[in-house]
Short mmCIF file of C-alpha atoms in Angstrom, two decimals:
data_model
loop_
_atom_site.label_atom_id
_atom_site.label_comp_id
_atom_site.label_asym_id
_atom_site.label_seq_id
_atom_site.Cartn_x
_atom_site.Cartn_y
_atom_site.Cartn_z
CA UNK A 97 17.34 -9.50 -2.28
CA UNK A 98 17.70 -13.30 -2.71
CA UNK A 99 14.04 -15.54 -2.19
CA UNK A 100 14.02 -16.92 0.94
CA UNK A 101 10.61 -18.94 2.62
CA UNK A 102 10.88 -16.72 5.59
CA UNK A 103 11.31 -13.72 4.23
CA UNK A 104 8.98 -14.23 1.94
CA UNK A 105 6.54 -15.50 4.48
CA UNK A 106 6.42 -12.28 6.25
CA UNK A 107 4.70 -10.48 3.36
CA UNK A 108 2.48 -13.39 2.83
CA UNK A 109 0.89 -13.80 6.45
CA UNK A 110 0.60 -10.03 6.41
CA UNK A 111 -1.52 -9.09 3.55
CA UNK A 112 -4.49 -9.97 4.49
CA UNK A 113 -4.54 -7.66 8.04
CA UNK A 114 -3.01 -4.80 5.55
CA UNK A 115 -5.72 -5.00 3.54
CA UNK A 116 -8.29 -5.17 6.47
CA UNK A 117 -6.62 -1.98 7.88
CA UNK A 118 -7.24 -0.61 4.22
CA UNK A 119 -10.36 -1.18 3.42
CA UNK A 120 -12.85 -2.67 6.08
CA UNK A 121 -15.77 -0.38 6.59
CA UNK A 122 -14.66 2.00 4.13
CA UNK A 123 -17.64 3.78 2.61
CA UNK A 124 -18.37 2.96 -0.99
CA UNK A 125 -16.93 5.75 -2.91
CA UNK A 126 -13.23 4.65 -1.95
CA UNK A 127 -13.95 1.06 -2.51
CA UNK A 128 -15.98 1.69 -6.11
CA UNK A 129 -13.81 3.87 -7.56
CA UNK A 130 -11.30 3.34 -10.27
CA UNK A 131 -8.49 5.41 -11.91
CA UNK A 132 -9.74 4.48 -15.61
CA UNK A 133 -13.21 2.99 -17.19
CA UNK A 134 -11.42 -0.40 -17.48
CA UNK A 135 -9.92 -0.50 -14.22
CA UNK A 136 -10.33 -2.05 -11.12
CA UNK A 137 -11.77 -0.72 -8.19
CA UNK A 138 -10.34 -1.28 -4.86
CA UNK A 139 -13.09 -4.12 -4.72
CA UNK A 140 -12.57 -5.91 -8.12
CA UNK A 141 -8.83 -6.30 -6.21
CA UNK A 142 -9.82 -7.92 -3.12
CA UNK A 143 -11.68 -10.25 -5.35
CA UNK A 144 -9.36 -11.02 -7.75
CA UNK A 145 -6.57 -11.65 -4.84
CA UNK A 146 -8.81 -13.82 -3.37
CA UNK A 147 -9.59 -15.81 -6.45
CA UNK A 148 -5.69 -16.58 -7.35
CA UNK A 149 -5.35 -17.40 -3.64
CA UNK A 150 -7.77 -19.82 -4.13
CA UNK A 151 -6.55 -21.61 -7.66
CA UNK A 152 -2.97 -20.64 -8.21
CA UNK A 153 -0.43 -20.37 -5.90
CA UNK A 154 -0.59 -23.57 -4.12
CA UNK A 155 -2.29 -25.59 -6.97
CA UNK A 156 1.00 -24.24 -9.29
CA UNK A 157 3.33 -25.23 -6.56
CA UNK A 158 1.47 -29.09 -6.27
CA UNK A 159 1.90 -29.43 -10.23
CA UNK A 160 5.84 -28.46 -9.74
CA UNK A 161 6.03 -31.15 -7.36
CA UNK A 162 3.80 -34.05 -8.74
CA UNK A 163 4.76 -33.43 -12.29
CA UNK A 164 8.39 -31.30 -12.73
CA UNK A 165 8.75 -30.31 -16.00
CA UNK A 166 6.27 -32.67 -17.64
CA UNK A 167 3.12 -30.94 -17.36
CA UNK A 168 2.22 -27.36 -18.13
CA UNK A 169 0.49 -25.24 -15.44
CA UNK A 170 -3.38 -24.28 -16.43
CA UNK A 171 -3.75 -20.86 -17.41
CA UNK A 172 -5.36 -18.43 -14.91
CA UNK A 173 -8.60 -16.23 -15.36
CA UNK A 174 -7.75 -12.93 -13.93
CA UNK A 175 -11.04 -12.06 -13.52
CA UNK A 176 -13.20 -15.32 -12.75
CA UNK A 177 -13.22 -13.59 -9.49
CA UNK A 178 -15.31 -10.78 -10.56
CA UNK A 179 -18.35 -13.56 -11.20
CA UNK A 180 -17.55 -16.52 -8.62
CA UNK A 181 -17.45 -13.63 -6.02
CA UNK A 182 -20.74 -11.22 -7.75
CA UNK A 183 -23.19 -10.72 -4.71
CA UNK A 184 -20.14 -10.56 -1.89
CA UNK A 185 -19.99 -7.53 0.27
CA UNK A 186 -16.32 -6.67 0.41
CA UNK A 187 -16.21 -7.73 3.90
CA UNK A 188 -17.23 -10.81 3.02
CA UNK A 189 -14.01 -11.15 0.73
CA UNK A 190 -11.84 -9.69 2.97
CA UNK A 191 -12.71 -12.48 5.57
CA UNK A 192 -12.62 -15.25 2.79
CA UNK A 193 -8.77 -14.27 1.62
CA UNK A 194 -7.81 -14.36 5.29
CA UNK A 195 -8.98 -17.28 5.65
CA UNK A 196 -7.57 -19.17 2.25
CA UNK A 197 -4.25 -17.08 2.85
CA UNK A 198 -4.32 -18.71 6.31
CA UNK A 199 -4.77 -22.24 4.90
CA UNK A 200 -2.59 -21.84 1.99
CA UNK A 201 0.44 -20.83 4.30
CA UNK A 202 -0.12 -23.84 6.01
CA UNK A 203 0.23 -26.19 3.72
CA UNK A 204 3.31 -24.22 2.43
CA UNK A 205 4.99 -24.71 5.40
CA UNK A 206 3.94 -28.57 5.12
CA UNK A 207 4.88 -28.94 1.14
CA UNK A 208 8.00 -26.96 0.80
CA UNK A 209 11.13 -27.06 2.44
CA UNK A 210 14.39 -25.40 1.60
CA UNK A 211 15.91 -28.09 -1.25
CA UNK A 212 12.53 -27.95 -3.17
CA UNK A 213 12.96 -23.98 -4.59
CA UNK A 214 14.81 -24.52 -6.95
CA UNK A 215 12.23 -27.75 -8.84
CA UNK A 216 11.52 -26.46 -12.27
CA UNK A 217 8.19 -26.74 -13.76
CA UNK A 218 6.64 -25.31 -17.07
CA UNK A 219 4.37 -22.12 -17.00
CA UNK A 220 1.96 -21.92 -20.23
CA UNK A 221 3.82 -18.93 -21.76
CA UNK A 222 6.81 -18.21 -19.68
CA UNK A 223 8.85 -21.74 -20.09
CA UNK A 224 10.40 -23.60 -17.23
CA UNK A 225 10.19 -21.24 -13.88
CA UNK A 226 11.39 -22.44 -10.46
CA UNK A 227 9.62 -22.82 -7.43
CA UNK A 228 11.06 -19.99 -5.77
CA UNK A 229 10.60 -17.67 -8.75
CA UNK A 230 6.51 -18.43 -8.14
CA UNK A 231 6.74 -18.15 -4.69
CA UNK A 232 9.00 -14.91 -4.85
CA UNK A 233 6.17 -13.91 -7.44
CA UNK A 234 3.60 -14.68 -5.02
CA UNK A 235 4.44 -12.22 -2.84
CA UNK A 236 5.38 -9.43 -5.29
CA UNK A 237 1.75 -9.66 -6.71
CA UNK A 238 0.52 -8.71 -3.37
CA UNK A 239 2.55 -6.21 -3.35
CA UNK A 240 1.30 -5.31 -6.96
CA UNK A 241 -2.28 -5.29 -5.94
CA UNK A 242 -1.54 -3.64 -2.69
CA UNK A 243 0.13 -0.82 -4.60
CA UNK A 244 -2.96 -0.77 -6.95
CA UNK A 245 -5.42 0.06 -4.29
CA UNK A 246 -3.29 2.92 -2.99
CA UNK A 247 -2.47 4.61 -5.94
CA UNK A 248 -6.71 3.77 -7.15
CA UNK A 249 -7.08 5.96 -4.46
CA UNK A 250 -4.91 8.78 -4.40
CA UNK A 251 -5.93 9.46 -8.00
CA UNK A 252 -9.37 10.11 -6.66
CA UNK A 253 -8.09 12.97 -5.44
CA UNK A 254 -5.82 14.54 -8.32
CA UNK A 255 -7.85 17.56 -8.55
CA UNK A 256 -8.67 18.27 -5.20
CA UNK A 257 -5.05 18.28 -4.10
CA UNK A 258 -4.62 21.28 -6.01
CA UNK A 259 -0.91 22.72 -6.78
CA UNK A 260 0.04 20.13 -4.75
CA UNK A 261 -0.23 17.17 -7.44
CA UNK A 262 3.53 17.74 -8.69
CA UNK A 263 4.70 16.91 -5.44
CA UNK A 264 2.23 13.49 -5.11
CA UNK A 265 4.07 11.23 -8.09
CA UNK A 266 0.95 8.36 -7.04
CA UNK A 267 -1.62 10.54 -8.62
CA UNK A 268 -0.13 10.66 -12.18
CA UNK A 269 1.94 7.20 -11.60
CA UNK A 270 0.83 5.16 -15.20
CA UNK B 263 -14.01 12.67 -6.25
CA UNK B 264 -14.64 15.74 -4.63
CA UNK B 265 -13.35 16.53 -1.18
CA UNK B 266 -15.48 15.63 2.14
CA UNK B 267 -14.00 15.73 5.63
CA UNK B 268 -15.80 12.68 6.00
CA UNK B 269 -13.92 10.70 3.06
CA UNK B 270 -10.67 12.14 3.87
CA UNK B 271 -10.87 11.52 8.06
CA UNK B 272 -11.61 7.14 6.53
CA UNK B 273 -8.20 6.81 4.86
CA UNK B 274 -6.56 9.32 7.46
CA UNK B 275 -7.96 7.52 10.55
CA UNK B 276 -6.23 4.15 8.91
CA UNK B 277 -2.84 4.82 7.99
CA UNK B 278 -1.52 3.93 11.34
CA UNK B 279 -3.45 0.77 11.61
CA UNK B 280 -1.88 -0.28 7.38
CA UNK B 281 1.46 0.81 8.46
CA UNK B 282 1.43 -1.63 11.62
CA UNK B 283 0.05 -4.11 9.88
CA UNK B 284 2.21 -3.67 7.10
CA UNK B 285 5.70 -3.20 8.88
CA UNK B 286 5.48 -4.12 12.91
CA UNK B 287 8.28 -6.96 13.55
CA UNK B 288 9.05 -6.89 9.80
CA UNK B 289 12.53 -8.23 9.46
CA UNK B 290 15.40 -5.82 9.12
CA UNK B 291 16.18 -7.00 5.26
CA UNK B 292 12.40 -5.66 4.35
CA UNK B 293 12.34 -2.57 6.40
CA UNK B 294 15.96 -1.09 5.38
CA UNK B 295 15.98 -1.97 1.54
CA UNK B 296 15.70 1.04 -0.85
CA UNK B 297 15.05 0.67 -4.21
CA UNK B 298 18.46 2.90 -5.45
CA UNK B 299 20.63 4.39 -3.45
CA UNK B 300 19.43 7.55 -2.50
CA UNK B 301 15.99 6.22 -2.07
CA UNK B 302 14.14 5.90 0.77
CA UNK B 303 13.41 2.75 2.68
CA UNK B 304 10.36 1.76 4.77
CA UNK B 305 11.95 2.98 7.73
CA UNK B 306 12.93 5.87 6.59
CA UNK B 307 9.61 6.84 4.59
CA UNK B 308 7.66 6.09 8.64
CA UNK B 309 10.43 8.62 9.94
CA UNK B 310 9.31 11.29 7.50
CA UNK B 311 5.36 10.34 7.98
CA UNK B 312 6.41 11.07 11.86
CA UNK B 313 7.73 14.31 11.10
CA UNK B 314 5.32 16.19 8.60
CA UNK B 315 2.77 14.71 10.99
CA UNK B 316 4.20 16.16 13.58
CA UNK B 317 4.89 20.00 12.03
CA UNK B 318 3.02 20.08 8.82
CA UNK B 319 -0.84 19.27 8.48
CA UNK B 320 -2.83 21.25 11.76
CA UNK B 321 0.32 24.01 12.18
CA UNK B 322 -0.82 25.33 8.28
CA UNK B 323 -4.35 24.78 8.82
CA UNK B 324 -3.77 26.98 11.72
CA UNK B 325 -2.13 29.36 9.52
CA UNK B 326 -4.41 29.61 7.27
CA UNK B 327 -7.43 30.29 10.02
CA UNK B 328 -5.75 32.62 11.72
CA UNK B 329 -3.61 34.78 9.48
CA UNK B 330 -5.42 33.73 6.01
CA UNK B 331 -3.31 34.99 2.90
CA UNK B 332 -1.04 37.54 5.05
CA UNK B 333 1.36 34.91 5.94
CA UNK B 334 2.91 31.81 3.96
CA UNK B 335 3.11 28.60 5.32
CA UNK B 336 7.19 27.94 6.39
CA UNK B 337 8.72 25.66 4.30
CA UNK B 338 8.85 21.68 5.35
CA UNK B 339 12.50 19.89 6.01
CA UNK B 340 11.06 16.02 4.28
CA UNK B 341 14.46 14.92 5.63
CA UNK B 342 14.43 16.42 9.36
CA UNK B 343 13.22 13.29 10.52
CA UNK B 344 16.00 11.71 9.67
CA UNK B 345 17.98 13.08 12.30
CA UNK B 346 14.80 13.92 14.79
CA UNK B 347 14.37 10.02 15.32
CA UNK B 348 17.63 8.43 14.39
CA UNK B 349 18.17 6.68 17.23
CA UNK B 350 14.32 5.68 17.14
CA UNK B 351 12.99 1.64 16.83
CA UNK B 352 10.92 1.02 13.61
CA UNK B 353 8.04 0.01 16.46
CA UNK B 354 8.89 3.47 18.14
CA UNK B 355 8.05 5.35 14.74
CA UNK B 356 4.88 3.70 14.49
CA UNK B 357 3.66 4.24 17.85
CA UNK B 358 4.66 7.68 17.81
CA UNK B 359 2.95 8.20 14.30
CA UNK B 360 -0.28 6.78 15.59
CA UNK B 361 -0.41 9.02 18.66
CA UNK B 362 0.21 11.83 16.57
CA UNK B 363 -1.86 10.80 13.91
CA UNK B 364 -4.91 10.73 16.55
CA UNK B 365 -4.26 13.66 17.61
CA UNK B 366 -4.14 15.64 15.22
CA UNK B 367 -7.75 14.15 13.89
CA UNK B 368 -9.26 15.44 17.37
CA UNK B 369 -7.54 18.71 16.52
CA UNK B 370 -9.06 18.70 13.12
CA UNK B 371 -12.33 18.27 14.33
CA UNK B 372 -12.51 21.26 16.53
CA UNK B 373 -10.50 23.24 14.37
CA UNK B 374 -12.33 22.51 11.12
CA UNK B 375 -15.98 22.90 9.71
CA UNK B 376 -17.58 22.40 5.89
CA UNK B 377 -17.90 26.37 5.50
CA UNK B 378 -13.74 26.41 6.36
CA UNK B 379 -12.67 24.32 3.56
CA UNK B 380 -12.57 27.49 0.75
CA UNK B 381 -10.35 29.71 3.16
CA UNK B 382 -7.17 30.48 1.43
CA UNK B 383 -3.76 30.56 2.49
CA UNK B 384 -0.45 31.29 0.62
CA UNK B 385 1.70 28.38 0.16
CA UNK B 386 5.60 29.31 -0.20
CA UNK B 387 6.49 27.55 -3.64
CA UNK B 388 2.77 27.28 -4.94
CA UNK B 389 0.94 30.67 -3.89
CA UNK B 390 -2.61 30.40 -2.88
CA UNK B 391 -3.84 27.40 -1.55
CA UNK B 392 -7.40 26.35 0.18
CA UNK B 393 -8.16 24.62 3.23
CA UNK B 394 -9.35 21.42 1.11
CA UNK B 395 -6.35 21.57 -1.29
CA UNK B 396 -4.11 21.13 1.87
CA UNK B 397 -6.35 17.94 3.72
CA UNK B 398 -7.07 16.08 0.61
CA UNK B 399 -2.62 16.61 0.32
CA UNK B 400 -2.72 14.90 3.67
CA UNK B 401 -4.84 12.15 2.18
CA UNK B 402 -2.68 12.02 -0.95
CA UNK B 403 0.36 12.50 0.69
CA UNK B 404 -0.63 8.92 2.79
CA UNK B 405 -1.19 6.86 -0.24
CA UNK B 406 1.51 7.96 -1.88
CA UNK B 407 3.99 7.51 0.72
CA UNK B 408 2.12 3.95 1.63
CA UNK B 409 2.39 3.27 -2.05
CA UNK B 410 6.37 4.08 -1.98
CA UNK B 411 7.01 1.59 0.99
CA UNK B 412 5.11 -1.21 -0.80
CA UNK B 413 6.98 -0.32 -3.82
CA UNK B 414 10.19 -0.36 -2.38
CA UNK B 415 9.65 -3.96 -1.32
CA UNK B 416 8.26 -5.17 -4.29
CA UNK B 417 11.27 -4.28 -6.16
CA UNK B 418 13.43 -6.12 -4.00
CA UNK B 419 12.51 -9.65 -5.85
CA UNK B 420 12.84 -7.92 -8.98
CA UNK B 421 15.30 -10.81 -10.11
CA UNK B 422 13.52 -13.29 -7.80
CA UNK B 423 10.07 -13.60 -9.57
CA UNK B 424 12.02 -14.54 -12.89
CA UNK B 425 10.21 -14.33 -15.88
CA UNK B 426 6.63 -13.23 -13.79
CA UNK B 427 8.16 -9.91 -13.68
CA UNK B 428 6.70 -8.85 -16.95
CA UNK B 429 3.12 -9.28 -15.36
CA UNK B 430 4.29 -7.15 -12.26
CA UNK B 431 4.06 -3.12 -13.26
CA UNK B 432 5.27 -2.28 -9.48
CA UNK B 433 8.48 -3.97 -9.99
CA UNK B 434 9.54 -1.29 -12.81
CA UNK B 435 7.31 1.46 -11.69
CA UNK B 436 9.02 4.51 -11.40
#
């Protein structure tokens, strides 16, 4: 499927409800638990998500069109979240990555039109990318994270599914 | 995590409200892409969800209460829906699902108690099978198919995130 803003737009404006649906009110054991010592929990996602919605996507996009190929994008913390966001209740991320989601679509729609996807600018380790590839990327690390939850999840229950498990590929999915 | 009623009613009670939020007046392009070609797309994947809601989850825990390990479950047609809703709206899936969805969760909670969840039943491929083993499949079998629809859509910008696509696992999952 070829990047298109509207398209890609649809994913983007939805996340946030999806992962309200998901998640709000869900007791603690689903939103603690992780498939691995080092992994995250359903919770370390929302917060991560709603740290790169706050410093990357937009920010990347502004140094694309201020500075082209002349200056490097900063490199991203995955996991700054984890401290800026410490004593939040996941409900109180959940409402604060609507809300920057909200904002951040805005000013997409004000930034970008059409003839600007394919500006090139320089990512720290990648090279030159293209507006559209980060935007296209945008959305498919929602999708990522999204994805993560579930299958965080579903592994919780790989032994009580019993005989089941070969028929649920999300529980043993690496 | 062990199984609870409890746990497993909090992610069943939400798939209805994740799948609208994830796919209600999604465009066409998003909601018919497969990720090969005898793959299943988001439409498709909500026609199945339909269906094994519809035949699978209460009729064998009925089974199982009423005839134990004297008679197998029948075997489930994943593709039946196929032709059951074919001339069916993506929108009309979803309502449907939800209605059946809710349903079936008052069902479960007249049917079902804690001291039910050990009784056995014989399951036609796997042999004996508890009353847990099959709801915390009903759990599984959500996430997983929840996790295949998000996957599926990731993996359409699989070329469009360019050189990001090393840092997105869903795009070559499995």
């Amino acid at each position: 499927m070829d990047f298109s803003l509207e398209r890609a737009r649809e994913v983007l404006v939805r996340t946030p409800d999806v992962l309200e649906a998901m998640l709000s009110e869900l007791s603690g054991e689903w939103v603690a638990a992780s498939e691995a010592p080092d992994a995250w929990s359903p919770y370390q996602v929302v917060g991560h998500l709603t740290h790169i919605e706050e410093c990357d996507w937009i920010d990347r996009t502004r140094v694309i069109l201020e500075h082209g190929t002349e200056r490097a994008f900063e490199p991203v913390d995955r996991e700054a979240g984890f401290t800026r966001f410490r004593e939040w209740t996941l409900n109180d991320l959940l409402h604060r990555f609507a809300s920057v989601r909200n904002s951040n679509l805005e000013t997409l729609d004000a930034l970008i039109a059409v003839e600007d996807l394919g500006r090139r600018g320089v990512h720290p380790t990648f090279g030159e990318v293209t507006i559209s590839q980060l935007l296209a990327t945008w959305v498919a690390h929602d999708l990522n994270h999204v994805g993560q939850i579930v299958k965080t999840m579903a592994k919780q229950y790989a032994e009580a599914v019993g005989p089941w498990r070969e028929l649920l590929p999300i529980i043993d999915a690496p």
